[in-house]
Structure formats: C-alpha cells, structure tokens
mmCIF file of C-alpha atoms in Angstrom:
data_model
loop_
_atom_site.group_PDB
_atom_site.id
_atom_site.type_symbol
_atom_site.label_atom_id
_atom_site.label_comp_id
_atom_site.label_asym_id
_atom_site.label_seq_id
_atom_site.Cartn_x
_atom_site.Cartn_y
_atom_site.Cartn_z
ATOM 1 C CA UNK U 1 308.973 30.060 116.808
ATOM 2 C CA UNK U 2 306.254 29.628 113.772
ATOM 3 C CA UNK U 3 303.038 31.555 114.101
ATOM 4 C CA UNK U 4 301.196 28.621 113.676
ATOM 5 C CA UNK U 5 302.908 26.334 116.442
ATOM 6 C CA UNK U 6 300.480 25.092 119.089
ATOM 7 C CA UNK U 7 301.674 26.520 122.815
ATOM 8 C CA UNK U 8 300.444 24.855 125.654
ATOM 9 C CA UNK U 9 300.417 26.745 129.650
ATOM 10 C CA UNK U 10 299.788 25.798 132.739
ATOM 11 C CA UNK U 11 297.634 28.582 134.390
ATOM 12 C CA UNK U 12 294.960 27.900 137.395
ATOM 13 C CA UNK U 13 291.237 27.266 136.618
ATOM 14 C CA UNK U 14 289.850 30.381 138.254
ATOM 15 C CA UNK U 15 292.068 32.400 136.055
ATOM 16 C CA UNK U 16 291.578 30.272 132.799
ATOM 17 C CA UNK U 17 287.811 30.947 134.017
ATOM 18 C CA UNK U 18 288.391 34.655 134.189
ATOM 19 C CA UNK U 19 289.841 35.267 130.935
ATOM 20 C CA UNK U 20 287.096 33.426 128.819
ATOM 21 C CA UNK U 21 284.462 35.629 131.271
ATOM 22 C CA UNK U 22 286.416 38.799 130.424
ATOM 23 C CA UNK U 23 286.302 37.582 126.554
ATOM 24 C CA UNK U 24 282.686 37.230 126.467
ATOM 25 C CA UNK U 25 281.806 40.106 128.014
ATOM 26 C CA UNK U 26 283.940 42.253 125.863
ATOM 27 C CA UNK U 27 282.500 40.482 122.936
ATOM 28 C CA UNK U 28 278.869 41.244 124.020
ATOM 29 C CA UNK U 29 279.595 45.051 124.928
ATOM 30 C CA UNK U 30 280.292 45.759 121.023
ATOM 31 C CA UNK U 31 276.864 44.161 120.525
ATOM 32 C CA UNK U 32 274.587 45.972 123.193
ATOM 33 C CA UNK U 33 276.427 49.083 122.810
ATOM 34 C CA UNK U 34 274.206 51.599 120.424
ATOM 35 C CA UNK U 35 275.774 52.660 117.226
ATOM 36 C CA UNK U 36 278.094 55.424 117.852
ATOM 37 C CA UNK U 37 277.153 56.206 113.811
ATOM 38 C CA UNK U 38 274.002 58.559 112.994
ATOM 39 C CA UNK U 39 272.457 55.859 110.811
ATOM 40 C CA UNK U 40 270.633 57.711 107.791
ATOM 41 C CA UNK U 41 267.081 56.200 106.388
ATOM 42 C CA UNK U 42 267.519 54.590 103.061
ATOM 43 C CA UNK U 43 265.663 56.708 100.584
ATOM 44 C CA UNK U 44 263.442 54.695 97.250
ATOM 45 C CA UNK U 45 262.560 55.790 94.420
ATOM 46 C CA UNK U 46 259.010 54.880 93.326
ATOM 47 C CA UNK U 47 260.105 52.087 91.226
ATOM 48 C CA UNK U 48 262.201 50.772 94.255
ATOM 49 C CA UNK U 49 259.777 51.198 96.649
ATOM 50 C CA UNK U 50 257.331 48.755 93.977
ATOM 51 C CA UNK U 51 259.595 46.259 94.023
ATOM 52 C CA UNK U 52 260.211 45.894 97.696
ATOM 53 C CA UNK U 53 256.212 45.965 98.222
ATOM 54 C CA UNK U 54 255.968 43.721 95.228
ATOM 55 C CA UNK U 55 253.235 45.973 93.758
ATOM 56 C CA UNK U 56 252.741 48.144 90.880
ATOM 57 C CA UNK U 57 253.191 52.032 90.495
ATOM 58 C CA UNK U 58 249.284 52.545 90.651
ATOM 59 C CA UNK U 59 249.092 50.800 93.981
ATOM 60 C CA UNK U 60 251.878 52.747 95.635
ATOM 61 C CA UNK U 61 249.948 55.986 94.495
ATOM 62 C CA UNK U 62 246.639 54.772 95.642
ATOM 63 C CA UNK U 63 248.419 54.269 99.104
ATOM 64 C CA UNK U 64 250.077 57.428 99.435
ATOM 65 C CA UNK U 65 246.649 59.276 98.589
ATOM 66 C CA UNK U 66 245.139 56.896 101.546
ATOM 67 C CA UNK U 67 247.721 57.887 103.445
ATOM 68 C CA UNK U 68 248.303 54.379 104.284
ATOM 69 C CA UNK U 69 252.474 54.854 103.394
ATOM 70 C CA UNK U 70 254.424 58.337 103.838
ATOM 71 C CA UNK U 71 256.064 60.005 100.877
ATOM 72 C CA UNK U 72 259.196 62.802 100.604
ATOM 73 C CA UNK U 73 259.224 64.741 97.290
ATOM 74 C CA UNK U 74 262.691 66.472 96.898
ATOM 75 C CA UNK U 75 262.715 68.682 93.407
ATOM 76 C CA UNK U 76 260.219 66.726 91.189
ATOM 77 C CA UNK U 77 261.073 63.436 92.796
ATOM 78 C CA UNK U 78 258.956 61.365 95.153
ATOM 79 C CA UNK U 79 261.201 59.134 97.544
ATOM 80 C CA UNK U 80 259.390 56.952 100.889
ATOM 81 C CA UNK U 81 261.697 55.670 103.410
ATOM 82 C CA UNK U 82 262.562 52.117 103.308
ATOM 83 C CA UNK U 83 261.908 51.957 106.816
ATOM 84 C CA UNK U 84 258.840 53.420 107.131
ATOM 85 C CA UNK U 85 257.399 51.073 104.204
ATOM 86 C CA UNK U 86 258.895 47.536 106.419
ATOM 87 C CA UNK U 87 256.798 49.954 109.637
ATOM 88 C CA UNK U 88 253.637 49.829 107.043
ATOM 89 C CA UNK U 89 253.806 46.305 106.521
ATOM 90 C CA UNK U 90 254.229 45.192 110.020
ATOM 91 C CA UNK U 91 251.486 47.315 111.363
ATOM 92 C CA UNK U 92 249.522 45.834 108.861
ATOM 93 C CA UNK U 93 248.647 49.484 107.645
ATOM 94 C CA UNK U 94 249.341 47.837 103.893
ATOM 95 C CA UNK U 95 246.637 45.364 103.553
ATOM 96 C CA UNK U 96 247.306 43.497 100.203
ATOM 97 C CA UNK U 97 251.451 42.591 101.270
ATOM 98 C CA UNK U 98 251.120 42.397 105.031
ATOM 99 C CA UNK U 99 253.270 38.793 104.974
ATOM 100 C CA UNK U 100 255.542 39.933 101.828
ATOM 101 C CA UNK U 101 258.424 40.780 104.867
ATOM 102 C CA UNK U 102 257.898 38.087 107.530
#
C-alpha cells in the first residue's frame, strides 16, 4: 500500500476521544516541561550591547558608571548579559529606551 493512501477505521467515539486527549496532552508536556538544557546567558560586546539598546558607546558607559546596567570584564574585555540589559529595559531602570523592546 502507498504511504500516501488515505485509510479510513471504524473505532468507537470514546476511544477516538481518548487518543486525540492523549495527543494533546503529550504535546503540551514537552511545552510545560522545564528545559532539561543548562541554558547559558548570551554574552555582548560593547558594540553589541549599543546596538540592541540603540544607543551610542558613551551612553552605555554613562550607565554602567550609574550603575543603571551590569557589566563582566573578562581579560581587557567588557561583556553585559543580554538578558540582564532586556531586565534593564523592562524595569524601566534605562530611562531614554524603556519602549525600544516592547
């Protein structure tokens, strides 16, 4: 028989009923169920982090000597976690780009 051939069966409502249940709920358990995966924060560079925020380099230092966004230097480099920077904006701690994110 071809894959694609259409098959029809006779099977009772209630069980008909219980597949499609057992479908969605299998469906929504890979959704609810937290990430098995240690999910790493996305580190930006300074020039990254300007573009997200839409401002310049100035601005970004002027807020990290406010305190108003967190930075990480590793060797010489100064990285801020994408995540903490979307945190900034949405607890309107970043007062020029508070609506840049939605």
């Amino acid at each position: 028989m071809a894959r694609d051939a259409t098959m029809f069966v006779a099977i009772p409502m209630n069980e008909l009923l219980e597949l499609i249940e057992s479908r969605i709920f299998n469906a929504l358990d890979k959704f609810q169920r937290p990430s098995q995966t240690i999910q790493t924060d996305e580190l930006l560079r300074i020039e990254e982090a300007c573009a997200l925020l839409c401002v310049s380099k100035v601005t970004i230092h002027k807020w990290k000597k406010r305190k108003l966004i967190l930075s990480y230097r590793i060797g010489r480099r100064i990285y801020f976690k994408k995540s903490e920077l979307i945190g900034s904006l949405h607890a309107n701690l970043i007062p020029d780009t508070k609506n840049i994110l939605g």
